[in-house]
mmCIF file of C-alpha atoms in Angstrom:
data_model
loop_
_atom_site.group_PDB
_atom_site.id
_atom_site.type_symbol
_atom_site.label_atom_id
_atom_site.label_comp_id
_atom_site.label_asym_id
_atom_site.label_seq_id
_atom_site.Cartn_x
_atom_site.Cartn_y
_atom_site.Cartn_z
ATOM 1 C CA MET F 1 42.816 28.108 22.027
ATOM 2 C CA ALA F 2 45.420 25.429 22.762
ATOM 3 C CA HIS F 3 49.020 26.562 22.750
ATOM 4 C CA SER F 4 52.076 24.580 21.692
ATOM 5 C CA LEU F 5 54.746 26.235 23.843
ATOM 6 C CA ALA F 6 55.308 25.053 27.406
ATOM 7 C CA ILE F 7 55.548 28.619 28.660
ATOM 8 C CA LEU F 8 51.900 29.032 27.606
ATOM 9 C CA GLY F 9 50.742 25.702 29.061
ATOM 10 C CA GLY F 10 51.736 23.287 26.299
ATOM 11 C CA ALA F 11 53.701 20.074 26.824
ATOM 12 C CA GLN F 12 57.458 20.315 27.524
ATOM 13 C CA VAL F 13 59.930 18.957 25.012
ATOM 14 C CA SER F 14 61.937 17.363 27.823
ATOM 15 C CA ASP F 15 61.152 16.227 31.347
ATOM 16 C CA ARG F 16 64.457 14.431 31.933
ATOM 17 C CA GLN F 17 66.613 14.848 35.015
ATOM 18 C CA TRP F 18 69.567 16.824 33.732
ATOM 19 C CA PRO F 19 73.015 16.307 35.285
ATOM 20 C CA ARG F 20 73.689 18.253 38.480
ATOM 21 C CA TRP F 21 76.894 20.109 39.227
ATOM 22 C CA PRO F 22 79.273 19.759 41.039
ATOM 23 C CA GLN F 23 79.807 16.000 40.871
ATOM 24 C CA PRO F 24 82.172 14.362 43.417
ATOM 25 C CA GLY F 25 84.693 11.778 42.323
ATOM 26 C CA PRO F 26 85.501 8.430 43.941
ATOM 27 C CA ARG F 27 88.106 9.606 46.460
ATOM 28 C CA ALA F 28 86.529 12.850 47.652
ATOM 29 C CA LEU F 29 84.899 11.520 50.836
ATOM 30 C CA LYS F 30 87.970 9.567 51.918
ATOM 31 C CA SER F 31 90.219 12.590 51.348
ATOM 32 C CA LEU F 32 87.892 14.905 53.249
ATOM 33 C CA GLU F 33 87.791 12.498 56.173
ATOM 34 C CA ASP F 34 91.578 12.356 56.095
ATOM 35 C CA VAL F 35 91.763 16.169 56.335
ATOM 36 C CA LEU F 36 89.219 16.185 59.133
ATOM 37 C CA HIS F 37 91.424 13.990 61.333
ATOM 38 C CA SER F 38 94.792 15.262 60.111
ATOM 39 C CA GLY F 39 95.285 18.038 62.661
ATOM 40 C CA ARG F 40 95.835 20.455 59.783
ATOM 41 C CA TRP F 41 92.946 22.169 58.033
ATOM 42 C CA THR F 42 94.940 24.887 56.269
ATOM 43 C CA ILE F 43 98.505 25.684 55.241
ATOM 44 C CA SER F 44 98.760 28.186 58.118
ATOM 45 C CA CYS F 45 98.328 25.377 60.680
ATOM 46 C CA ALA F 46 101.380 23.501 61.999
ATOM 47 C CA TYR F 47 103.125 20.931 59.798
ATOM 48 C CA GLN F 48 102.051 17.352 60.549
ATOM 49 C CA GLY F 49 104.839 15.335 58.974
ATOM 50 C CA ARG F 50 103.544 14.970 55.430
ATOM 51 C CA PRO F 51 102.901 17.212 52.405
ATOM 52 C CA SER F 52 99.718 19.240 52.699
ATOM 53 C CA TYR F 53 96.864 18.669 50.273
ATOM 54 C CA GLU F 54 97.446 22.242 49.156
ATOM 55 C CA GLU F 55 101.049 21.442 48.196
ATOM 56 C CA GLN F 56 99.915 18.272 46.418
ATOM 57 C CA PHE F 57 97.318 20.213 44.459
ATOM 58 C CA ALA F 58 99.770 22.999 43.602
ATOM 59 C CA ASP F 59 102.233 20.477 42.191
ATOM 60 C CA ALA F 60 99.547 18.564 40.283
ATOM 61 C CA PHE F 61 97.915 21.664 38.817
ATOM 62 C CA ALA F 62 101.246 23.181 37.767
ATOM 63 C CA GLU F 63 102.007 19.947 35.933
ATOM 64 C CA TYR F 64 98.521 19.960 34.379
ATOM 65 C CA CYS F 65 99.025 23.529 33.129
ATOM 66 C CA GLY F 66 102.628 22.950 32.061
ATOM 67 C CA THR F 67 103.951 25.708 34.330
ATOM 68 C CA GLU F 68 106.794 25.810 36.818
ATOM 69 C CA PHE F 69 104.684 27.238 39.631
ATOM 70 C CA CYS F 70 101.153 27.190 41.012
ATOM 71 C CA VAL F 71 100.037 29.294 43.989
ATOM 72 C CA PRO F 72 96.605 28.193 45.265
ATOM 73 C CA THR F 73 94.208 30.883 46.472
ATOM 74 C CA SER F 74 90.895 31.084 48.288
ATOM 75 C CA THR F 75 88.866 32.367 45.309
ATOM 76 C CA GLY F 76 89.169 33.115 41.629
ATOM 77 C CA SER F 77 88.761 36.836 42.312
ATOM 78 C CA ALA F 78 91.710 36.669 44.711
ATOM 79 C CA SER F 79 93.784 34.822 42.108
ATOM 80 C CA LEU F 80 93.214 37.578 39.559
ATOM 81 C CA SER F 81 94.028 40.423 41.972
ATOM 82 C CA ILE F 82 97.110 38.564 43.196
ATOM 83 C CA ALA F 83 98.289 37.803 39.651
ATOM 84 C CA LEU F 84 97.971 41.470 38.702
ATOM 85 C CA GLU F 85 99.780 42.744 41.792
ATOM 86 C CA ALA F 86 102.455 40.048 41.519
ATOM 87 C CA CYS F 87 103.109 41.336 37.986
ATOM 88 C CA GLY F 88 103.662 44.860 39.284
ATOM 89 C CA VAL F 89 100.242 46.504 38.919
ATOM 90 C CA GLY F 90 99.327 49.005 41.622
ATOM 91 C CA ALA F 91 97.385 52.131 42.528
ATOM 92 C CA PHE F 92 96.190 54.324 39.623
ATOM 93 C CA ASP F 93 97.661 51.979 37.002
ATOM 94 C CA GLU F 94 95.406 51.212 34.052
ATOM 95 C CA VAL F 95 94.537 47.590 33.237
ATOM 96 C CA VAL F 96 92.837 46.614 29.986
ATOM 97 C CA VAL F 97 89.759 44.463 30.757
ATOM 98 C CA PRO F 98 87.301 42.763 28.344
ATOM 99 C CA GLY F 99 83.834 44.297 28.498
ATOM 100 C CA LEU F 100 82.173 40.870 28.280
ATOM 101 C CA SER F 101 82.962 39.013 31.495
ATOM 102 C CA TRP F 102 81.819 38.355 35.034
ATOM 103 C CA VAL F 103 82.138 41.436 37.239
ATOM 104 C CA ALA F 104 85.220 40.024 39.028
ATOM 105 C CA SER F 105 87.342 40.821 35.968
ATOM 106 C CA ALA F 106 86.853 44.496 36.808
ATOM 107 C CA SER F 107 86.437 44.321 40.594
ATOM 108 C CA ALA F 108 89.746 42.456 40.958
ATOM 109 C CA VAL F 109 91.448 45.435 39.310
ATOM 110 C CA LEU F 110 89.605 47.854 41.581
ATOM 111 C CA GLY F 111 90.629 45.707 44.549
ATOM 112 C CA ILE F 112 94.262 46.765 44.090
ATOM 113 C CA ASN F 113 93.283 50.401 43.473
ATOM 114 C CA ALA F 114 94.018 50.189 39.769
ATOM 115 C CA ILE F 115 91.743 51.383 36.941
ATOM 116 C CA PRO F 116 89.857 48.926 34.693
ATOM 117 C CA VAL F 117 89.818 50.153 31.092
ATOM 118 C CA LEU F 118 86.954 48.339 29.403
ATOM 119 C CA VAL F 119 87.350 47.299 25.768
ATOM 120 C CA ASP F 120 85.087 45.538 23.305
ATOM 121 C CA VAL F 121 85.216 41.938 22.148
ATOM 122 C CA ASP F 122 85.246 39.960 18.920
ATOM 123 C CA PRO F 123 81.677 39.252 17.698
ATOM 124 C CA ALA F 124 82.429 35.609 16.821
ATOM 125 C CA THR F 125 84.613 34.473 19.747
ATOM 126 C CA TYR F 126 83.221 36.848 22.449
ATOM 127 C CA CYS F 127 86.839 37.245 23.622
ATOM 128 C CA VAL F 128 88.680 40.546 23.773
ATOM 129 C CA ASP F 129 89.374 42.178 20.408
ATOM 130 C CA PRO F 130 93.159 42.656 19.920
ATOM 131 C CA ASP F 131 92.582 45.844 17.904
ATOM 132 C CA ALA F 132 90.505 47.297 20.744
ATOM 133 C CA VAL F 133 93.254 46.372 23.197
ATOM 134 C CA ALA F 134 95.922 48.085 21.121
ATOM 135 C CA ALA F 135 93.796 51.235 20.835
ATOM 136 C CA ALA F 136 93.227 51.386 24.605
ATOM 137 C CA ILE F 137 96.889 51.340 25.668
ATOM 138 C CA THR F 138 98.239 54.596 27.139
ATOM 139 C CA GLU F 139 101.362 55.598 29.032
ATOM 140 C CA ARG F 140 99.529 54.587 32.228
ATOM 141 C CA THR F 141 98.685 51.033 31.107
ATOM 142 C CA ARG F 142 100.456 48.436 33.256
ATOM 143 C CA ALA F 143 98.785 45.158 32.227
ATOM 144 C CA ILE F 144 96.440 43.495 29.761
ATOM 145 C CA THR F 145 93.911 40.941 30.985
ATOM 146 C CA VAL F 146 92.300 38.449 28.654
ATOM 147 C CA VAL F 147 89.293 36.257 29.458
ATOM 148 C CA HIS F 148 88.914 32.963 27.621
ATOM 149 C CA ALA F 149 85.146 33.352 27.528
ATOM 150 C CA TYR F 150 82.612 30.517 27.750
ATOM 151 C CA SER F 151 84.068 28.024 25.250
ATOM 152 C CA SER F 152 86.551 30.125 23.323
ATOM 153 C CA ILE F 153 90.247 30.905 23.600
ATOM 154 C CA ALA F 154 91.239 34.496 22.878
ATOM 155 C CA ASP F 155 93.670 35.374 20.102
ATOM 156 C CA LEU F 156 96.788 34.817 22.175
ATOM 157 C CA THR F 157 99.124 35.200 19.191
ATOM 158 C CA ALA F 158 97.982 38.764 18.565
ATOM 159 C CA LEU F 159 97.632 39.637 22.247
ATOM 160 C CA THR F 160 101.070 38.383 23.280
ATOM 161 C CA GLU F 161 102.582 40.395 20.434
ATOM 162 C CA ILE F 162 100.778 43.551 21.615
ATOM 163 C CA ALA F 163 101.940 42.904 25.180
ATOM 164 C CA ARG F 164 105.520 42.295 24.030
ATOM 165 C CA ARG F 165 105.558 45.415 21.884
ATOM 166 C CA HIS F 166 104.464 47.603 24.782
ATOM 167 C CA GLY F 167 106.420 45.782 27.500
ATOM 168 C CA LEU F 168 103.257 44.819 29.392
ATOM 169 C CA PRO F 169 102.378 41.608 31.260
ATOM 170 C CA LEU F 170 99.510 39.629 29.762
ATOM 171 C CA ILE F 171 97.331 38.088 32.473
ATOM 172 C CA GLU F 172 95.150 35.181 31.338
ATOM 173 C CA ASP F 173 91.840 34.874 33.172
ATOM 174 C CA CYS F 174 91.155 31.161 32.734
ATOM 175 C CA ALA F 175 88.071 30.880 34.971
ATOM 176 C CA HIS F 176 86.133 29.293 32.076
ATOM 177 C CA ALA F 177 88.925 27.323 30.498
ATOM 178 C CA HIS F 178 90.428 24.605 32.706
ATOM 179 C CA GLY F 179 92.056 22.168 30.297
ATOM 180 C CA ALA F 180 91.898 24.327 27.155
ATOM 181 C CA ARG F 181 94.994 24.453 24.954
ATOM 182 C CA TYR F 182 96.237 26.927 22.360
ATOM 183 C CA ARG F 183 98.841 25.809 19.806
ATOM 184 C CA GLY F 184 99.570 22.867 22.069
ATOM 185 C CA GLN F 185 100.048 24.902 25.263
ATOM 186 C CA ALA F 186 97.653 24.980 28.203
ATOM 187 C CA VAL F 187 95.924 28.306 28.715
ATOM 188 C CA GLY F 188 97.373 30.114 31.698
ATOM 189 C CA SER F 189 100.899 29.135 30.711
ATOM 190 C CA ILE F 190 101.219 31.544 27.786
ATOM 191 C CA GLY F 191 100.984 34.951 29.468
ATOM 192 C CA ALA F 192 102.998 36.308 32.388
ATOM 193 C CA ALA F 193 100.517 34.587 34.717
ATOM 194 C CA GLY F 194 97.260 32.676 34.551
ATOM 195 C CA ALA F 195 94.427 33.110 37.046
ATOM 196 C CA PHE F 196 91.908 30.312 37.637
ATOM 197 C CA SER F 197 88.646 30.139 39.565
ATOM 198 C CA MET F 198 87.392 26.965 41.230
ATOM 199 C CA GLN F 199 84.018 28.429 42.243
ATOM 200 C CA GLY F 200 81.057 26.047 42.333
ATOM 201 C CA THR F 201 79.979 26.409 38.695
ATOM 202 C CA LYS F 202 83.465 25.992 37.222
ATOM 203 C CA LEU F 203 84.819 23.017 35.245
ATOM 204 C CA LEU F 204 87.284 22.295 38.059
ATOM 205 C CA THR F 205 85.646 23.131 41.372
ATOM 206 C CA ALA F 206 85.748 22.751 45.129
ATOM 207 C CA GLY F 207 82.857 25.143 45.735
ATOM 208 C CA GLU F 208 85.366 27.969 46.066
ATOM 209 C CA GLY F 209 89.062 28.299 45.365
ATOM 210 C CA GLY F 210 91.501 29.610 42.824
ATOM 211 C CA ALA F 211 95.086 29.437 41.618
ATOM 212 C CA VAL F 212 97.782 31.557 40.011
ATOM 213 C CA VAL F 213 100.082 29.724 37.605
ATOM 214 C CA THR F 214 103.279 31.139 36.123
ATOM 215 C CA ASN F 215 106.741 30.257 34.834
ATOM 216 C CA ASP F 216 108.293 33.330 36.455
ATOM 217 C CA PRO F 217 109.848 32.567 39.875
ATOM 218 C CA GLU F 218 109.607 36.208 40.973
ATOM 219 C CA VAL F 219 105.911 36.419 40.104
ATOM 220 C CA ALA F 220 105.330 33.137 41.969
ATOM 221 C CA ASP F 221 107.225 34.365 45.032
ATOM 222 C CA ARG F 222 105.267 37.610 45.160
ATOM 223 C CA ALA F 223 101.983 35.719 44.702
ATOM 224 C CA ASP F 224 102.926 33.410 47.570
ATOM 225 C CA HIS F 225 103.511 36.403 49.856
ATOM 226 C CA LEU F 226 100.392 38.237 48.709
ATOM 227 C CA ARG F 227 98.035 35.351 49.467
ATOM 228 C CA SER F 228 99.403 34.438 52.920
ATOM 229 C CA ASP F 229 99.766 37.673 54.901
ATOM 230 C CA GLY F 230 103.292 38.354 53.650
ATOM 231 C CA ARG F 231 104.570 34.843 54.304
ATOM 232 C CA ARG F 232 105.702 32.140 51.920
ATOM 233 C CA ARG F 233 106.058 28.396 52.112
ATOM 234 C CA SER F 234 109.332 27.239 53.636
ATOM 235 C CA ARG F 235 111.780 25.438 51.372
ATOM 236 C CA ALA F 236 113.701 23.915 54.290
ATOM 237 C CA PRO F 237 113.010 20.526 55.939
ATOM 238 C CA LEU F 238 110.288 20.723 58.594
ATOM 239 C CA ASN F 239 109.633 18.960 61.886
ATOM 240 C CA VAL F 240 106.160 18.102 63.178
ATOM 241 C CA GLY F 241 104.753 21.199 64.853
ATOM 242 C CA ASP F 242 106.787 23.669 62.765
ATOM 243 C CA MET F 243 105.041 26.463 60.900
ATOM 244 C CA GLU F 244 105.416 25.954 57.165
ATOM 245 C CA LEU F 245 104.783 29.605 56.331
ATOM 246 C CA LEU F 246 107.832 31.798 56.918
ATOM 247 C CA GLU F 247 107.537 35.450 57.970
ATOM 248 C CA THR F 248 110.075 36.837 55.528
ATOM 249 C CA GLY F 249 109.215 40.521 55.816
ATOM 250 C CA HIS F 250 109.760 40.711 52.064
ATOM 251 C CA MET F 251 106.267 41.827 51.072
ATOM 252 C CA MET F 252 103.025 42.617 52.876
ATOM 253 C CA GLY F 253 100.042 40.484 51.909
ATOM 254 C CA SER F 254 96.552 39.404 52.935
ATOM 255 C CA ASN F 255 94.967 36.081 53.772
ATOM 256 C CA ALA F 256 93.716 34.331 50.643
ATOM 257 C CA CYS F 257 94.926 30.784 51.325
ATOM 258 C CA LEU F 258 93.120 27.686 50.101
ATOM 259 C CA SER F 259 91.878 25.365 52.846
ATOM 260 C CA GLU F 260 92.953 21.727 53.010
ATOM 261 C CA PHE F 261 89.349 20.664 52.453
ATOM 262 C CA HIS F 262 89.156 22.566 49.186
ATOM 263 C CA ALA F 263 92.556 21.305 48.050
ATOM 264 C CA ALA F 264 91.551 17.688 48.731
ATOM 265 C CA VAL F 265 88.387 18.070 46.644
ATOM 266 C CA LEU F 266 90.317 19.728 43.806
ATOM 267 C CA LEU F 267 92.735 16.803 43.620
ATOM 268 C CA ASP F 268 89.731 14.513 43.249
ATOM 269 C CA GLN F 269 88.205 16.724 40.548
ATOM 270 C CA LEU F 270 91.468 16.962 38.629
ATOM 271 C CA ASP F 271 91.264 13.219 37.986
ATOM 272 C CA LEU F 272 87.917 13.672 36.234
ATOM 273 C CA ILE F 273 88.181 16.840 34.189
ATOM 274 C CA ASP F 274 89.738 15.565 30.960
ATOM 275 C CA GLY F 275 87.098 12.889 30.485
ATOM 276 C CA GLN F 276 84.324 15.367 31.251
ATOM 277 C CA ASN F 277 85.750 17.918 28.833
ATOM 278 C CA MET F 278 85.805 15.305 26.076
ATOM 279 C CA ARG F 279 82.117 14.535 26.607
ATOM 280 C CA ARG F 280 81.251 18.243 26.566
ATOM 281 C CA ARG F 281 83.068 18.734 23.255
ATOM 282 C CA GLU F 282 81.148 15.872 21.648
ATOM 283 C CA SER F 283 77.810 17.252 22.825
ATOM 284 C CA ALA F 284 78.647 20.801 21.751
ATOM 285 C CA ALA F 285 79.676 19.656 18.269
ATOM 286 C CA TYR F 286 76.331 17.883 17.889
ATOM 287 C CA LEU F 287 74.440 20.985 18.986
ATOM 288 C CA ASP F 288 76.396 23.310 16.708
ATOM 289 C CA GLN F 289 75.389 21.194 13.721
ATOM 290 C CA ARG F 290 71.735 20.771 14.721
ATOM 291 C CA LEU F 291 71.059 24.361 15.797
ATOM 292 C CA ALA F 292 72.591 25.735 12.600
ATOM 293 C CA ARG F 293 69.537 24.330 10.785
ATOM 294 C CA PHE F 294 67.377 26.899 12.603
ATOM 295 C CA GLY F 295 69.711 29.810 11.883
ATOM 296 C CA CYS F 296 71.590 29.771 15.203
ATOM 297 C CA VAL F 297 75.328 30.494 15.089
ATOM 298 C CA GLY F 298 77.442 28.826 17.764
ATOM 299 C CA GLN F 299 80.307 30.621 19.474
ATOM 300 C CA VAL F 300 83.563 29.972 17.645
ATOM 301 C CA THR F 301 87.066 29.814 19.031
ATOM 302 C CA THR F 302 90.263 31.418 17.768
ATOM 303 C CA GLU F 303 92.256 29.675 15.067
ATOM 304 C CA GLY F 304 95.062 27.824 16.789
ATOM 305 C CA THR F 305 92.877 26.319 19.506
ATOM 306 C CA THR F 306 94.040 22.734 19.895
ATOM 307 C CA GLU F 307 91.790 21.689 22.779
ATOM 308 C CA ARG F 308 88.502 23.438 23.465
ATOM 309 C CA THR F 309 86.597 23.448 26.737
ATOM 310 C CA TYR F 310 82.997 24.442 27.438
ATOM 311 C CA TYR F 311 82.115 26.409 30.559
ATOM 312 C CA ARG F 312 78.834 27.481 28.997
ATOM 313 C CA TYR F 313 77.427 26.517 25.628
ATOM 314 C CA ALA F 314 76.584 29.699 23.719
ATOM 315 C CA THR F 315 74.761 30.318 20.456
ATOM 316 C CA ARG F 316 73.491 33.448 18.707
ATOM 317 C CA LEU F 317 69.804 33.527 17.768
ATOM 318 C CA PRO F 318 68.790 34.397 14.198
ATOM 319 C CA LYS F 319 67.956 38.062 13.534
ATOM 320 C CA GLU F 320 64.481 37.241 12.253
ATOM 321 C CA ILE F 321 63.573 35.787 15.669
ATOM 322 C CA LEU F 322 64.976 38.778 17.558
ATOM 323 C CA GLU F 323 62.994 41.123 15.325
ATOM 324 C CA ILE F 324 59.853 39.496 16.731
ATOM 325 C CA VAL F 325 60.761 39.062 20.418
ATOM 326 C CA PRO F 326 63.683 40.076 22.665
ATOM 327 C CA VAL F 327 66.260 37.504 23.733
ATOM 328 C CA ALA F 328 64.784 37.375 27.267
ATOM 329 C CA THR F 329 61.500 36.048 25.892
ATOM 330 C CA VAL F 330 63.259 33.274 23.960
ATOM 331 C CA ILE F 331 65.246 32.401 27.080
ATOM 332 C CA ASP F 332 62.074 32.020 29.137
ATOM 333 C CA ALA F 333 60.494 29.835 26.459
ATOM 334 C CA LEU F 334 63.531 27.561 26.139
ATOM 335 C CA THR F 335 63.810 27.207 29.917
ATOM 336 C CA ALA F 336 60.162 26.139 30.082
ATOM 337 C CA GLU F 337 60.667 23.533 27.339
ATOM 338 C CA LEU F 338 63.843 22.009 28.794
ATOM 339 C CA GLY F 339 63.582 22.314 32.568
ATOM 340 C CA PHE F 340 67.049 23.764 33.092
ATOM 341 C CA PRO F 341 68.051 27.444 33.203
ATOM 342 C CA VAL F 342 68.896 29.074 29.893
ATOM 343 C CA LEU F 343 70.543 32.485 30.318
ATOM 344 C CA SER F 344 71.710 35.435 28.263
ATOM 345 C CA ALA F 345 75.377 36.277 27.802
ATOM 346 C CA TYR F 346 76.963 38.503 30.434
ATOM 347 C CA ARG F 347 75.626 42.006 30.703
ATOM 348 C CA PRO F 348 78.262 44.501 29.472
ATOM 349 C CA LEU F 349 80.532 45.749 32.229
ATOM 350 C CA ASN F 350 79.819 49.362 31.321
ATOM 351 C CA ASP F 351 76.141 48.779 32.138
ATOM 352 C CA ASN F 352 76.192 46.095 34.815
ATOM 353 C CA PRO F 353 74.465 46.585 38.191
ATOM 354 C CA LEU F 354 77.216 44.545 39.872
ATOM 355 C CA HIS F 355 79.954 46.875 38.596
ATOM 356 C CA ARG F 356 79.273 50.153 40.378
ATOM 357 C CA PRO F 357 82.354 51.593 42.071
ATOM 358 C CA ASP F 358 80.324 54.622 43.171
ATOM 359 C CA THR F 359 78.551 52.419 45.737
ATOM 360 C CA ARG F 360 81.811 51.848 47.667
ATOM 361 C CA ARG F 361 83.144 54.620 49.922
ATOM 362 C CA ARG F 362 86.713 53.369 49.486
ATOM 363 C CA PHE F 363 86.674 54.576 45.884
ATOM 364 C CA ALA F 364 84.997 57.899 46.647
ATOM 365 C CA ALA F 365 87.976 59.050 48.762
ATOM 366 C CA ASN F 366 89.563 60.421 45.585
ATOM 367 C CA PRO F 367 87.086 62.157 43.211
ATOM 368 C CA GLU F 368 89.518 61.958 40.287
ATOM 369 C CA TYR F 369 89.932 58.214 40.766
ATOM 370 C CA LEU F 370 86.161 57.725 41.054
ATOM 371 C CA ALA F 371 85.693 59.487 37.715
ATOM 372 C CA GLN F 372 88.351 57.317 36.074
ATOM 373 C CA VAL F 373 86.741 54.067 37.239
ATOM 374 C CA ASN F 374 83.244 55.096 36.135
ATOM 375 C CA PRO F 375 82.330 52.231 33.760
ATOM 376 C CA LYS F 376 79.824 54.334 31.825
ATOM 377 C CA ARG F 377 82.629 56.267 30.151
ATOM 378 C CA PHE F 378 83.305 53.255 27.901
ATOM 379 C CA ASP F 379 81.406 52.215 24.767
ATOM 380 C CA LEU F 380 80.945 48.478 24.119
ATOM 381 C CA PRO F 381 78.600 48.021 21.140
ATOM 382 C CA VAL F 382 79.686 44.462 20.249
ATOM 383 C CA THR F 383 79.355 43.303 23.849
ATOM 384 C CA LYS F 384 75.896 44.874 24.017
ATOM 385 C CA ASP F 385 74.845 43.067 20.842
ATOM 386 C CA ILE F 386 76.076 39.723 22.205
ATOM 387 C CA HIS F 387 74.110 40.267 25.423
ATOM 388 C CA GLU F 388 70.981 40.979 23.373
ATOM 389 C CA SER F 389 71.283 38.100 20.899
ATOM 390 C CA VAL F 390 73.086 35.134 22.521
ATOM 391 C CA VAL F 391 71.648 32.399 24.748
ATOM 392 C CA THR F 392 73.780 30.163 26.981
ATOM 393 C CA PHE F 393 73.486 27.229 29.344
ATOM 394 C CA GLY F 394 75.799 25.479 31.781
ATOM 395 C CA HIS F 395 78.427 22.871 30.953
ATOM 396 C CA GLU F 396 76.788 20.222 33.138
ATOM 397 C CA VAL F 397 74.002 19.934 30.555
ATOM 398 C CA LEU F 398 76.590 18.789 28.004
ATOM 399 C CA LEU F 399 77.359 15.794 30.227
ATOM 400 C CA ALA F 400 73.908 14.340 29.504
ATOM 401 C CA PRO F 401 73.625 11.478 26.959
ATOM 402 C CA ILE F 402 73.838 12.451 23.299
ATOM 403 C CA GLU F 403 70.112 11.774 22.829
ATOM 404 C CA ALA F 404 69.491 14.589 25.306
ATOM 405 C CA MET F 405 71.241 16.989 22.920
ATOM 406 C CA GLU F 406 68.546 16.120 20.386
ATOM 407 C CA GLU F 407 65.924 17.210 22.920
ATOM 408 C CA ILE F 408 67.691 20.573 23.196
ATOM 409 C CA ALA F 409 67.678 20.894 19.411
ATOM 410 C CA LEU F 410 63.976 20.040 19.314
ATOM 411 C CA ALA F 411 63.273 22.721 21.918
ATOM 412 C CA PHE F 412 65.032 25.351 19.786
ATOM 413 C CA GLU F 413 63.106 24.139 16.735
ATOM 414 C CA LYS F 414 59.787 24.294 18.598
ATOM 415 C CA VAL F 415 60.345 27.750 20.059
ATOM 416 C CA THR F 416 61.505 29.263 16.772
ATOM 417 C CA ALA F 417 58.624 27.665 14.869
ATOM 418 C CA HIS F 418 56.011 29.010 17.310
ATOM 419 C CA ILE F 419 57.652 32.324 18.160
ATOM 420 C CA GLY F 420 54.537 34.205 17.079
ATOM 421 C CA GLU F 421 52.651 32.789 20.064
ATOM 422 C CA ILE F 422 54.803 34.806 22.471
ATOM 423 C CA ALA F 423 55.217 37.922 20.363
ATOM 424 C CA PRO F 424 54.095 41.117 22.129
#
């Protein structure tokens, strides 16, 4: 018997070449060559008579985010740990963490010997539920982290009020949200600090990299020390051959500096991101409308979002489909039809193989601490439901021509219409 679905040998809906990511801009090669011959490949090398690419990027990204300060870092995970510690979080402190996120949201907290307290998310936005945050706060809570997940901005009005009421810093994890704005303000500029990732899949990327943004000079100063072995950038005039990083003795740190190569690429990417984000929004709006015809419900963003960005496009499958097959089966069928990877939403952090503190001896040194960081002690029913009902794909797909979005819609239509062919 002939089958319709590609996963069973039928013809694919699409055989197009989908956009690849990352995509270099026009000045990337020239800037990288300039770094190569500059005599300075990182901020910890001697000053060469001109502003470093890192300093140029820090200034440009602070302006982009509307903040007074930007401290570049080597990774997004480092930016989150540094932001937390710069805001006063330390050993045995509790930090509220959304249960739906990449594992780094929890491991960054563990990295400063604090305790991630996992809370559930809103079923429509997939961002942390303010009521769950409020219920999780104890006398040991020292910070609230919020992830602007996939294409949504969290309810920053409610969350900043909770943070203010309890005297806690709100740390915005903006790894998915470069360029997003809430009530006219860039994400990252609203809390005590914003942490960004520039890892290879991100909207603004140099393969790796990160940044902490803030309007608080003390938080910025501590972040500067924490990411450069207890040093900070000099504010005095420099001569060629001088070291730009000063050994102040103010605060011990570690090495999490951004290289000049990464900073040069990020400056190039920063020129492109607004135009790319606009194209992604147009494609996502088309898909939301088309997929709704088949019962899919796209991820929504919080009221007050004034500029939305798309790290991954996400949509919830209709219940009648999931009563026939699990989400993993639909994902495999869609991937076969389209030729690019379709994935589920993040696995909940209370049941994620990447979030297992018991596999690290550093955490086992204190049995009480190990029990407190055991993720299985938390219940995340909404996050679990999202993982079992939502499909996602990468933002680069949204950069394809608008007619390609119709191919995606046709693939959803085909798979849902023939779902019985792959039923167990």
